[in-house]
Backbone as numpy.savetxt, mean C-alpha at the origin, in Angstrom:
# Nx Ny Nz CAx CAy CAz Cx Cy Cz
-8.00 -26.07 -11.36 -8.85 -24.88 -11.36 -7.97 -23.64 -11.36
-8.30 -22.66 -12.18 -7.46 -21.49 -12.33 -7.55 -20.59 -11.09
-6.49 -19.78 -10.90 -6.47 -18.82 -9.80 -7.60 -17.80 -9.95
-7.87 -17.42 -11.20 -8.93 -16.45 -11.46 -10.29 -16.99 -11.01
-10.58 -18.25 -11.34 -11.86 -18.83 -10.95 -11.96 -18.96 -9.43
-10.85 -19.34 -8.77 -10.88 -19.43 -7.31 -11.15 -18.08 -6.69
-10.59 -17.03 -7.27 -10.85 -15.67 -6.77 -12.33 -15.32 -6.93
-12.91 -15.67 -8.06 -14.32 -15.36 -8.31 -15.21 -16.11 -7.32
-14.88 -17.36 -7.04 -15.65 -18.14 -6.08 -15.53 -17.54 -4.68
-14.30 -17.15 -4.32 -14.10 -16.54 -3.01 -14.88 -15.23 -2.89
-14.87 -14.44 -3.96 -15.60 -13.17 -3.95 -17.10 -13.42 -3.76
-17.63 -14.41 -4.48 -19.06 -14.75 -4.37 -19.41 -15.15 -2.94
-18.64 -16.04 -2.35 -18.93 -16.52 -0.99 -18.81 -15.39 0.03
-17.85 -14.50 -0.16 -17.67 -13.40 0.78 -18.82 -12.41 0.70
-19.31 -12.12 -0.50 -20.47 -11.25 -0.66 -21.69 -11.85 0.05
-21.88 -13.15 -0.13 -23.01 -13.81 0.52 -22.85 -13.76 2.04
-21.66 -14.03 2.53 -21.43 -14.04 3.98 -21.59 -12.65 4.59
-21.15 -11.63 3.87 -21.19 -10.26 4.40 -22.47 -9.51 4.04
-23.27 -10.09 3.14 -24.53 -9.46 2.70 -24.28 -8.08 2.09
-23.09 -7.89 1.52 -22.77 -6.56 0.98 -21.55 -6.66 0.07
-21.64 -6.01 -1.09 -20.47 -5.94 -1.97 -19.38 -5.08 -1.34
-19.76 -3.98 -0.70 -18.78 -3.07 -0.11 -18.03 -3.74 1.03
-18.76 -4.39 1.93 -18.10 -5.05 3.06 -17.24 -6.23 2.59
-17.70 -6.92 1.57 -16.90 -8.02 1.02 -15.61 -7.48 0.40
-15.72 -6.36 -0.30 -14.53 -5.76 -0.92 -13.50 -5.39 0.13
-13.96 -4.82 1.24 -13.03 -4.46 2.31 -12.37 -5.71 2.90
-13.15 -6.75 3.06 -12.61 -8.00 3.61 -11.56 -8.59 2.70
-11.77 -8.47 1.40 -10.87 -9.08 0.42 -9.73 -8.16 0.00
-9.77 -6.90 0.44 -8.74 -5.97 0.03 -8.85 -5.55 -1.42
-10.09 -5.47 -1.93 -10.33 -5.12 -3.32 -11.38 -4.02 -3.40
-11.56 -3.44 -4.56 -12.60 -2.43 -4.75 -13.94 -3.11 -4.97
-15.05 -2.45 -4.63 -16.37 -3.03 -4.89 -16.59 -3.36 -6.36
-16.06 -2.54 -7.26 -16.24 -2.82 -8.69 -15.52 -4.09 -9.09
-14.35 -4.36 -8.51 -13.62 -5.58 -8.83 -14.39 -6.81 -8.34
-15.00 -6.71 -7.17 -15.81 -7.82 -6.66 -17.04 -8.03 -7.53
-17.67 -6.95 -7.95 -18.84 -7.06 -8.83 -18.48 -7.76 -10.13
-17.34 -7.36 -10.74 -16.91 -7.99 -11.99 -16.63 -9.47 -11.79
-16.03 -9.83 -10.66 -15.71 -11.23 -10.39 -16.98 -12.08 -10.37
-18.02 -11.58 -9.74 -19.26 -12.35 -9.65 -19.96 -12.39 -11.00
-19.89 -11.31 -11.75 -20.45 -11.33 -13.11 -19.77 -12.38 -13.98
-18.44 -12.46 -13.88 -17.70 -13.46 -14.64 -18.05 -14.88 -14.18
-18.23 -15.05 -12.86 -18.60 -16.36 -12.34 -19.98 -16.77 -12.85
-20.91 -15.83 -12.87 -22.25 -16.14 -13.37 -22.22 -16.53 -14.85
-21.36 -15.87 -15.62 -21.21 -16.27 -17.02 -20.63 -17.67 -17.13
-19.66 -17.97 -16.25 -19.00 -19.27 -16.31 -19.96 -20.41 -15.96
-20.84 -20.19 -14.96 -21.74 -21.27 -14.54 -23.05 -21.24 -15.34
-23.28 -20.14 -16.07 -24.46 -20.06 -16.91 -25.75 -19.80 -16.16
-25.64 -19.13 -15.01 -26.84 -18.85 -14.23 -26.62 -17.61 -13.37
-27.70 -16.87 -13.14 -27.64 -15.73 -12.22 -27.62 -16.27 -10.79
-26.68 -15.79 -10.00 -26.50 -16.31 -8.64 -27.06 -15.37 -7.57
-26.97 -14.07 -7.84 -27.39 -13.07 -6.85 -28.34 -12.08 -7.51
-29.46 -11.81 -6.83 -30.37 -10.74 -7.25 -29.97 -9.48 -6.51
-29.70 -8.41 -7.24 -29.19 -7.18 -6.65 -30.27 -6.11 -6.67
-30.52 -5.49 -5.52 -31.36 -4.30 -5.42 -30.59 -3.26 -4.63
-31.14 -2.06 -4.53 -30.45 -1.00 -3.80 -30.37 -1.30 -2.30
-31.33 -2.08 -1.79 -31.39 -2.27 -0.34 -30.91 -3.64 0.12
-30.91 -4.65 -0.75 -30.54 -5.97 -0.27 -30.04 -6.85 -1.41
-29.39 -7.93 -0.99 -28.93 -8.96 -1.92 -29.67 -10.25 -1.59
-30.11 -10.93 -2.62 -30.85 -12.18 -2.43 -30.28 -13.24 -3.35
-30.03 -14.42 -2.80 -29.55 -15.52 -3.62 -30.70 -16.09 -4.46
-30.41 -16.38 -5.71 -31.36 -17.11 -6.53 -31.34 -18.58 -6.11
-32.24 -19.38 -6.69 -32.22 -20.82 -6.41 -30.89 -21.42 -6.84
-30.39 -20.97 -7.99 -29.08 -21.46 -8.45 -27.98 -20.99 -7.50
-28.11 -19.77 -7.00 -27.12 -19.24 -6.08 -27.09 -20.02 -4.78
-28.28 -20.38 -4.26 -28.34 -21.17 -3.03 -27.62 -22.50 -3.22
-27.87 -23.15 -4.34 -27.25 -24.45 -4.62 -25.74 -24.30 -4.78
-25.34 -23.29 -5.55 -23.92 -23.12 -5.85 -23.14 -22.71 -4.60
-23.76 -21.91 -3.73 -23.07 -21.42 -2.53 -22.61 -22.58 -1.64
-23.46 -23.57 -1.47 -23.09 -24.72 -0.62 -21.86 -25.44 -1.16
-21.82 -25.66 -2.48 -20.67 -26.33 -3.07 -19.43 -25.42 -3.05
-19.64 -24.12 -3.26 -18.52 -23.19 -3.27 -17.85 -23.11 -1.90
-18.64 -23.06 -0.83 -18.07 -23.02 0.52 -17.29 -24.30 0.81
-17.81 -25.43 0.36 -17.12 -26.69 0.57 -15.80 -26.71 -0.20
-15.82 -26.17 -1.41 -14.61 -26.12 -2.23 -13.54 -25.26 -1.56
-13.93 -24.10 -1.04 -12.97 -23.22 -0.36 -12.41 -23.88 0.90
-13.26 -24.57 1.63 -12.80 -25.27 2.83 -11.81 -26.37 2.49
-12.10 -27.11 1.40 -11.18 -28.17 0.96 -9.84 -27.59 0.54
-9.89 -26.48 -0.19 -8.64 -25.84 -0.60 -7.83 -25.39 0.61
-8.50 -24.79 1.61 -7.80 -24.33 2.81 -7.15 -25.49 3.55
-7.88 -26.61 3.64 -7.34 -27.79 4.32 -6.12 -28.34 3.57
-6.20 -28.34 2.24 -5.08 -28.82 1.43 -3.85 -27.93 1.61
-4.09 -26.62 1.66 -2.96 -25.69 1.85 -2.31 -25.90 3.21
-3.15 -26.14 4.24 -2.59 -26.39 5.57 -1.76 -27.68 5.59
-2.24 -28.70 4.92 -1.50 -29.96 4.87 -0.17 -29.79 4.14
-0.19 -29.07 3.03 1.03 -28.84 2.27 2.04 -28.02 3.06
1.53 -27.07 3.83 2.43 -26.22 4.62 3.17 -27.03 5.68
2.54 -28.13 6.12 3.15 -28.94 7.16 4.10 -30.00 6.62
4.16 -30.17 5.31 5.00 -31.22 4.73 6.47 -30.97 4.96
6.86 -29.71 4.97 8.27 -29.40 5.18 8.42 -28.32 6.22
9.48 -28.37 6.99 9.74 -27.36 8.00 10.26 -26.07 7.38
10.86 -26.17 6.22 11.47 -25.00 5.59 10.59 -24.48 4.46
10.26 -23.18 4.45 9.46 -22.63 3.35 10.25 -22.65 2.05
9.53 -22.71 0.95 10.19 -22.72 -0.34 9.26 -22.13 -1.40
9.84 -21.83 -2.54 9.05 -21.30 -3.65 9.12 -19.79 -3.74
8.36 -19.25 -4.67 8.37 -17.82 -4.95 7.44 -17.05 -4.02
7.91 -15.88 -3.59 7.08 -14.89 -2.92 7.04 -13.68 -3.84
5.85 -13.31 -4.31 5.70 -12.22 -5.28 4.94 -11.07 -4.63
5.55 -9.88 -4.67 4.92 -8.72 -4.06 5.12 -7.50 -4.94
4.42 -6.42 -4.63 4.69 -5.11 -5.22 5.00 -4.14 -4.10
5.72 -3.06 -4.44 6.12 -2.09 -3.43 6.41 -0.75 -4.09
6.25 0.36 -3.36 6.66 1.66 -3.90 8.14 1.65 -4.24
8.51 2.32 -5.31 9.90 2.22 -5.75 10.87 2.87 -4.78
10.40 3.75 -3.90 11.29 4.37 -2.94 11.88 3.33 -1.99
11.17 2.20 -1.82 11.68 1.14 -0.95 12.81 0.37 -1.60
13.08 0.65 -2.88 14.24 0.04 -3.54 15.54 0.71 -3.11
15.43 1.87 -2.48 16.63 2.59 -2.03 17.07 2.04 -0.67
17.62 0.85 -0.69 18.21 0.30 0.52 17.29 -0.61 1.31
16.07 -0.16 1.59 15.25 -0.87 2.56 14.95 -2.31 2.15
14.28 -2.49 1.00 13.92 -3.86 0.60 15.12 -4.69 0.14
16.09 -4.11 -0.60 17.27 -4.91 -0.90 17.97 -5.45 0.35
18.04 -4.63 1.39 18.65 -5.08 2.65 17.81 -6.19 3.28
16.48 -6.03 3.24 15.60 -7.05 3.82 15.72 -8.37 3.06
15.76 -8.29 1.73 15.89 -9.50 0.91 17.20 -10.21 1.21
18.28 -9.45 1.34 19.60 -10.06 1.59 19.59 -10.83 2.91
19.04 -10.23 3.95 18.98 -10.90 5.25 18.05 -12.11 5.22
16.90 -11.92 4.59 15.92 -13.00 4.52 16.47 -14.19 3.74
17.17 -13.91 2.66 17.71 -14.99 1.82 18.72 -15.85 2.55
19.46 -15.24 3.45 20.42 -16.03 4.23 19.72 -17.00 5.18
18.55 -16.56 5.70 17.83 -17.41 6.65 16.95 -18.45 5.95
16.48 -18.13 4.74 15.56 -19.01 4.03 16.06 -19.19 2.59
17.04 -20.05 2.40 17.68 -20.18 1.08 16.79 -20.78 0.01
15.67 -21.41 0.37 14.81 -22.04 -0.62 13.64 -21.15 -1.06
13.63 -19.90 -0.60 12.58 -18.96 -0.98 13.16 -17.96 -1.97
12.44 -17.74 -3.06 12.83 -16.75 -4.06 11.87 -15.56 -3.96
12.42 -14.35 -4.09 11.64 -13.12 -3.94 11.51 -12.43 -5.30
10.28 -12.07 -5.65 9.98 -11.35 -6.89 9.23 -10.07 -6.50
9.86 -8.91 -6.72 9.27 -7.63 -6.32 9.04 -6.76 -7.55
7.83 -6.27 -7.69 7.51 -5.28 -8.72 7.49 -3.91 -8.07
8.48 -3.10 -8.38 8.54 -1.75 -7.83 7.73 -0.81 -8.71
6.73 -0.18 -8.11 5.89 0.75 -8.85 5.21 1.69 -7.87
5.10 2.97 -8.23 4.39 3.92 -7.38 2.90 3.92 -7.66
2.44 3.12 -8.61 1.02 2.97 -8.87 0.52 1.68 -8.23
-0.75 1.68 -7.85 -1.34 0.48 -7.27 -1.47 -0.61 -8.33
-1.05 -1.81 -7.98 -1.07 -2.94 -8.90 -2.16 -3.92 -8.47
-2.88 -4.45 -9.43 -3.94 -5.40 -9.16 -3.34 -6.71 -8.63
-3.61 -7.02 -7.39 -3.00 -8.18 -6.75 -3.43 -9.49 -7.39
-4.71 -9.61 -7.68 -5.22 -10.86 -8.22 -4.76 -11.06 -9.66
-4.91 -10.03 -10.46 -4.54 -10.15 -11.87 -3.06 -10.47 -12.03
-2.23 -9.88 -11.17 -0.79 -10.09 -11.27 -0.31 -11.26 -10.40
-1.23 -11.96 -9.76 -0.94 -13.11 -8.88 0.15 -12.80 -7.86
-0.05 -11.70 -7.14 0.89 -11.30 -6.09 0.41 -11.82 -4.73
1.36 -12.09 -3.86 1.01 -12.51 -2.50 0.50 -11.33 -1.68
1.18 -10.21 -1.77 0.71 -9.00 -1.08 1.38 -7.79 -1.72
0.85 -6.63 -1.35 1.39 -5.37 -1.87 1.72 -4.46 -0.70
2.89 -3.84 -0.76 3.25 -2.84 0.24 2.85 -1.48 -0.32
2.16 -0.71 0.48 1.71 0.60 0.05 1.97 1.63 1.14
2.17 2.87 0.71 2.40 3.95 1.65 1.23 4.90 1.68
1.40 5.99 2.40 0.41 7.04 2.47 -0.82 6.56 3.23
-2.02 6.85 2.68 -3.27 6.58 3.39 -4.06 5.51 2.64
-4.46 4.42 3.32 -5.20 3.36 2.63 -6.56 3.84 2.15
-6.99 3.34 1.00 -8.30 3.66 0.48 -9.35 2.90 1.29
-10.58 3.42 1.30 -11.63 2.85 2.13 -11.97 1.41 1.76
-11.72 1.03 0.50 -12.07 -0.32 0.06 -10.97 -1.33 0.34
-9.88 -0.89 0.91 -8.76 -1.78 1.15 -8.80 -2.33 2.57
-8.28 -3.53 2.71 -8.08 -4.12 4.02 -6.61 -3.98 4.36
-6.30 -3.34 5.47 -4.90 -3.25 5.90 -4.58 -4.57 6.59
-3.96 -5.46 5.86 -3.66 -6.76 6.43 -2.55 -6.70 7.46
-1.68 -5.72 7.31 -0.49 -5.68 8.17 0.03 -4.26 8.18
-0.07 -3.60 9.31 0.53 -2.27 9.44 2.02 -2.45 9.72
2.85 -1.85 8.90 4.29 -2.05 9.01 4.96 -0.98 9.87
4.77 0.28 9.51 5.21 1.35 10.41 4.52 2.65 10.05
4.37 3.50 11.07 3.80 4.84 10.89 4.94 5.83 10.69
4.62 6.93 10.06 5.65 7.97 9.86 4.97 9.31 9.68
5.78 10.35 9.55 5.27 11.69 9.28 5.93 12.23 8.02
5.26 13.21 7.44 5.80 13.88 6.27 6.12 15.34 6.61
7.26 15.79 6.08 7.68 17.17 6.25 8.20 17.69 4.91
8.51 18.97 4.88 9.13 19.57 3.71 10.63 19.65 3.90
11.36 19.33 2.82 12.82 19.30 2.88 13.41 19.95 1.63
14.60 20.50 1.80 15.36 21.06 0.67 16.84 20.93 0.96
17.64 21.00 -0.10 19.10 20.91 0.05 19.66 22.25 0.55
20.76 22.22 1.28 21.34 23.46 1.79 21.68 24.47 0.70
22.18 23.99 -0.47 22.54 24.95 -1.51 21.31 25.63 -2.10
20.17 24.92 -2.18 18.95 25.57 -2.65 18.53 26.66 -1.68
18.57 26.37 -0.40 18.17 27.35 0.61 19.12 28.53 0.65
20.40 28.29 0.38 21.35 29.40 0.31 21.02 30.35 -0.83
20.49 29.81 -1.94 20.13 30.64 -3.09 18.77 31.31 -2.93
17.80 30.56 -2.35 16.41 31.00 -2.39 15.83 31.41 -1.04
16.56 31.14 0.02 16.04 31.44 1.35 15.27 30.26 1.92
15.04 30.31 3.23 14.38 29.21 3.93 12.98 29.63 4.35
11.94 29.02 3.79 10.57 29.39 4.19 10.26 28.88 5.59
9.54 29.69 6.34 9.11 29.28 7.68 7.64 28.98 7.77
6.84 29.56 6.83 5.40 29.38 6.82 4.95 28.87 5.45
3.86 28.08 5.41 3.39 27.53 4.13 3.10 28.59 3.08
2.64 29.77 3.48 2.33 30.82 2.52 3.56 31.27 1.74
4.75 31.09 2.30 5.99 31.50 1.64 6.38 30.57 0.49
5.72 29.40 0.40 6.07 28.45 -0.66 5.76 28.98 -2.05
4.89 29.97 -2.15 4.55 30.55 -3.46 5.77 31.15 -4.14
6.79 31.50 -3.37 8.01 32.10 -3.93 9.12 31.06 -4.12
8.77 29.79 -3.99 9.79 28.74 -4.05 9.48 27.72 -5.13
10.52 26.96 -5.50 10.38 25.85 -6.45 9.96 24.60 -5.68
8.72 24.19 -5.87 8.19 23.03 -5.16 8.17 21.82 -6.09
8.61 20.70 -5.57 8.62 19.43 -6.31 7.51 18.56 -5.74
6.67 18.00 -6.61 5.63 17.12 -6.09 5.71 15.75 -6.75
5.31 14.77 -5.98 5.23 13.38 -6.44 3.79 13.14 -6.87
3.56 12.79 -8.12 2.21 12.71 -8.66 1.61 11.31 -8.67
2.33 10.31 -8.23 1.77 8.95 -8.20 1.57 8.54 -6.75
0.46 7.84 -6.44 -0.55 7.36 -7.39 -1.59 8.40 -7.77
-1.59 9.60 -7.11 -2.56 10.63 -7.49 -1.98 12.00 -7.20
-2.56 13.02 -7.82 -2.12 14.39 -7.64 -3.00 15.06 -6.59
-2.37 15.66 -5.59 -3.10 16.40 -4.58 -3.00 17.89 -4.88
-4.13 18.55 -4.99 -4.13 19.99 -5.27 -3.70 20.78 -4.04
-4.15 20.35 -2.86 -3.83 21.05 -1.62 -3.00 20.16 -0.70
-2.11 20.78 0.02 -1.40 20.11 1.11 -1.96 20.61 2.42
-2.06 19.72 3.39 -2.65 20.05 4.68 -1.54 20.12 5.74
-1.36 21.32 6.29 -0.28 21.59 7.22 -0.83 21.61 8.65
-0.08 20.99 9.56 -0.47 20.94 10.97 0.73 21.36 11.81
0.53 22.34 12.69 1.56 22.77 13.64 0.91 22.91 15.01
1.69 23.08 16.06 1.08 23.29 17.38 0.21 24.55 17.42
0.49 25.51 16.54 -0.23 26.78 16.58 -1.46 26.83 15.68
-1.42 26.13 14.53 -2.55 26.22 13.61 -2.54 25.06 12.63
-3.69 24.92 11.94 -3.86 23.93 10.87 -4.42 24.66 9.66
-3.85 24.40 8.48 -4.35 25.05 7.28 -4.14 24.18 6.06
-4.94 24.42 5.03 -4.77 23.80 3.72 -4.21 24.84 2.78
-3.21 24.44 2.01 -2.54 25.39 1.13 -2.46 24.80 -0.28
-2.90 25.57 -1.26 -2.84 25.12 -2.66 -1.41 25.20 -3.16
-0.92 24.10 -3.73 0.46 24.01 -4.18 0.55 24.24 -5.69
1.44 25.11 -6.08 1.73 25.34 -7.50 3.16 24.88 -7.75
3.31 23.66 -8.26 4.66 23.07 -8.35 5.49 23.65 -9.48
6.79 23.62 -9.28 7.75 23.91 -10.34 8.07 22.64 -11.12
8.10 21.50 -10.40 8.43 20.21 -11.01 7.44 19.16 -10.52
7.11 18.22 -11.41 6.23 17.11 -11.05 6.84 15.80 -11.56
6.86 14.78 -10.70 7.43 13.49 -11.06 6.50 12.37 -10.64
6.39 11.35 -11.48 5.64 10.15 -11.10 6.49 9.22 -10.25
7.74 9.52 -10.10 8.69 8.66 -9.39 9.04 9.23 -8.01
8.85 8.40 -6.98 9.25 8.81 -5.64 10.75 8.98 -5.53
11.50 8.12 -6.22 12.95 8.23 -6.19 13.41 9.54 -6.84
12.79 9.90 -7.98 13.16 11.14 -8.65 12.83 12.35 -7.78
11.71 12.30 -7.08 11.35 13.40 -6.17 12.40 13.56 -5.08
12.78 12.47 -4.48 13.79 12.47 -3.42 15.15 12.95 -3.93
15.58 12.39 -5.07 16.89 12.75 -5.61 16.93 14.21 -6.06
15.82 14.71 -6.59 15.79 16.10 -7.03 15.93 17.06 -5.85
15.32 16.71 -4.73 15.50 17.53 -3.53 16.96 17.50 -3.08
17.58 16.33 -3.10 19.00 16.23 -2.73 19.89 17.04 -3.65
19.52 17.13 -4.92 20.33 17.85 -5.90 20.08 19.36 -5.91
19.15 19.81 -5.07 18.92 21.25 -4.98 17.92 21.80 -5.96
17.04 20.94 -6.52 16.07 21.41 -7.51 14.89 22.13 -6.88
14.68 21.96 -5.58 13.57 22.62 -4.93 13.20 21.97 -3.61
11.99 22.29 -3.17 11.47 21.80 -1.89 10.52 20.64 -2.16
10.68 19.54 -1.44 9.85 18.35 -1.64 9.22 17.90 -0.34
8.03 17.33 -0.46 7.38 16.66 0.68 7.89 15.24 0.73
8.54 14.86 1.84 9.17 13.56 1.94 8.81 12.88 3.26
8.89 11.56 3.24 8.67 10.78 4.47 9.83 11.01 5.43
9.50 11.14 6.70 10.55 11.39 7.69 11.55 10.25 7.76
11.08 8.99 7.60 12.00 7.85 7.71 13.03 7.86 6.59
12.67 8.47 5.47 13.59 8.55 4.33 14.50 9.77 4.44
13.94 10.91 4.83 14.68 12.17 4.75 15.53 12.47 5.98
15.10 12.03 7.16 15.83 12.44 8.36 17.28 11.95 8.40
17.61 10.76 7.88 19.04 10.41 7.81 19.85 11.38 6.96
19.21 11.94 5.91 19.91 12.92 5.08 20.06 14.25 5.81
19.10 14.57 6.68 19.24 15.77 7.52 20.42 15.59 8.48
20.50 14.42 9.10 21.61 14.15 10.02 22.96 14.22 9.32
22.98 13.85 8.02 24.23 13.88 7.24 24.52 15.26 6.65
23.59 16.21 6.81 23.81 17.55 6.29 23.44 17.73 4.83
22.75 16.74 4.24 22.40 16.84 2.82 21.01 17.40 2.58
20.16 17.42 3.61 18.84 18.02 3.53 18.58 18.84 4.78
17.65 19.78 4.65 17.22 20.61 5.78 15.70 20.61 5.80
15.12 20.46 6.98 13.67 20.57 7.08 13.26 22.03 7.03
12.27 22.36 6.19 11.78 23.73 6.07 10.31 23.78 6.50
9.83 25.01 6.75 8.52 25.15 7.41 8.52 24.18 8.59
9.56 24.31 9.40 9.92 23.26 10.35 8.89 23.01 11.44
7.99 23.96 11.68 6.98 23.76 12.71 5.81 22.91 12.22
5.80 22.61 10.92 4.63 21.96 10.33 4.94 20.55 9.85
4.01 19.65 10.09 4.01 18.36 9.42 2.87 18.38 8.40
2.96 17.51 7.40 1.91 17.42 6.38 1.10 16.16 6.62
-0.20 16.33 6.79 -1.08 15.24 7.16 -2.20 15.10 6.14
-3.13 14.19 6.43 -4.32 14.06 5.58 -5.26 15.22 5.89
-6.34 15.34 5.13 -7.31 16.41 5.37 -7.97 16.27 6.73
-7.88 15.07 7.32 -8.42 14.84 8.66 -7.36 14.94 9.75
-6.14 15.34 9.35 -5.06 15.49 10.33 -4.34 14.22 10.69
-4.52 13.17 9.89 -3.89 11.88 10.20 -2.52 11.76 9.55
-1.64 11.04 10.21 -0.33 10.74 9.66 -0.40 9.46 8.83
0.43 9.34 7.80 0.39 8.15 6.93 1.07 6.94 7.57
0.98 5.83 6.88 1.65 4.60 7.33 2.08 3.80 6.12
3.08 2.97 6.33 3.42 1.93 5.36 2.67 0.68 5.80
1.92 0.07 4.89 1.11 -1.08 5.26 1.11 -2.10 4.13
0.66 -3.28 4.45 0.56 -4.35 3.46 -0.91 -4.64 3.18
-1.22 -4.89 1.92 -2.57 -5.24 1.51 -2.55 -6.65 0.93
-3.48 -7.47 1.37 -3.55 -8.85 0.93 -4.51 -9.01 -0.24
-4.17 -9.87 -1.18 -5.12 -10.28 -2.18 -5.99 -11.40 -1.67
-5.51 -12.11 -0.65 -6.24 -13.21 -0.02 -5.83 -13.23 1.44
-6.73 -13.57 2.36 -6.35 -13.64 3.77 -5.39 -14.78 4.08
-5.19 -15.69 3.13 -4.30 -16.83 3.36 -3.01 -16.62 2.58
-1.90 -16.51 3.31 -0.60 -16.35 2.69 0.21 -17.62 2.85
1.08 -17.87 1.90 2.00 -19.01 2.02 2.95 -18.77 3.19
3.58 -19.84 3.64 4.50 -19.73 4.76 5.65 -18.77 4.41
6.17 -18.88 3.20 7.25 -17.99 2.79 6.82 -16.55 2.77
5.60 -16.28 2.28 5.10 -14.91 2.23 4.90 -14.35 3.62
4.36 -15.16 4.53 4.17 -14.70 5.91 5.50 -14.35 6.56
6.50 -15.20 6.34 7.81 -14.95 6.94 8.48 -13.72 6.34
8.32 -13.52 5.03 8.93 -12.35 4.40 8.23 -11.07 4.87
6.92 -11.13 5.02 6.19 -9.97 5.53 6.64 -9.62 6.95
6.86 -10.63 7.76 7.35 -10.40 9.11 8.75 -9.82 9.10
9.59 -10.27 8.15 10.94 -9.71 8.03 10.88 -8.22 7.66
9.94 -7.85 6.79 9.77 -6.44 6.43 9.32 -5.64 7.65
8.39 -6.21 8.42 7.91 -5.51 9.61 9.04 -5.28 10.61
9.86 -6.31 10.80 10.97 -6.17 11.74 11.98 -5.13 11.27
12.25 -5.12 9.97 13.15 -4.11 9.41 12.57 -2.71 9.63
11.23 -2.57 9.44 10.60 -1.29 9.63 10.56 -0.86 11.08
10.50 -1.81 11.99 10.43 -1.47 13.42 11.72 -0.82 13.91
12.80 -0.97 13.15 14.08 -0.35 13.53 14.14 1.12 13.12
13.16 1.58 12.33 13.15 2.98 11.91 12.67 3.85 13.06
13.41 4.90 13.43 12.97 5.77 14.52 11.60 6.37 14.26
10.77 6.44 15.29 9.43 7.01 15.17 9.51 8.51 15.32
9.36 9.23 14.21 9.47 10.69 14.21 8.37 11.33 15.05
7.25 10.63 15.25 6.16 11.19 16.02 6.54 11.42 17.47
7.55 10.67 17.94 7.99 10.81 19.32 9.00 11.94 19.50
9.43 12.52 18.35 10.45 13.56 18.43 9.86 14.86 18.97
């Protein structure tokens, strides 16, 4: 049975169990539209309508009632088989496939892979670095690491670490252009913005004295987190960067925090996090161990919120 069909069956059973496409999507770490498409494809495959949809409720058809019983049994059998296979060997093996923001390619994940590979020589790691969200099911990934703020339809399977965002610039840029102390002064500066996975028109500033939203007019825009970071280091302008990434450069004298009284938060004043999103609640032993290795590596990062 194909992975795609198993996903469609799981989506169908979860919708029935949760009595809601939205709640099922959150449980599965997918968008409601993706869950809807999965069930539509399943109905085409079995040749029968399984769920009657109205604005207020979901009702199983006669075919849906019959199919649900077999589908639940199939999922239970698959889970039991996976548990048995996991117990066959003490050592994990095989491929672990994930996606991650490309900024994590700057040291963090390569270091994690190197350490993990020494402990688990029979596990191979496949990482797709991209600042855009990748479809976990379509790309057959075990999990995806994402930064910033999770979307409402996502399930945060694993919170890795929290962090804060600040504005940073290189010393030579500040020597030429001056050091802004307030967000309103950014209008006279070259601002670099990271446009993936989406463009934010306003940045939300929070300080002990006040909170404000400020419209940003960038000088430079990049879809690459690495390019945004490197451009700030090279003196191209002021960039919004994660504290865990930028503060070591501040300590080394290569970056300076500007508008230093302010952190940049969500419109609700929340700080972002690095988290993992699951395509399925069941991970292979190798994937679980690699995810734990990432968490442990992240736990060594100083918590800027305590500063």
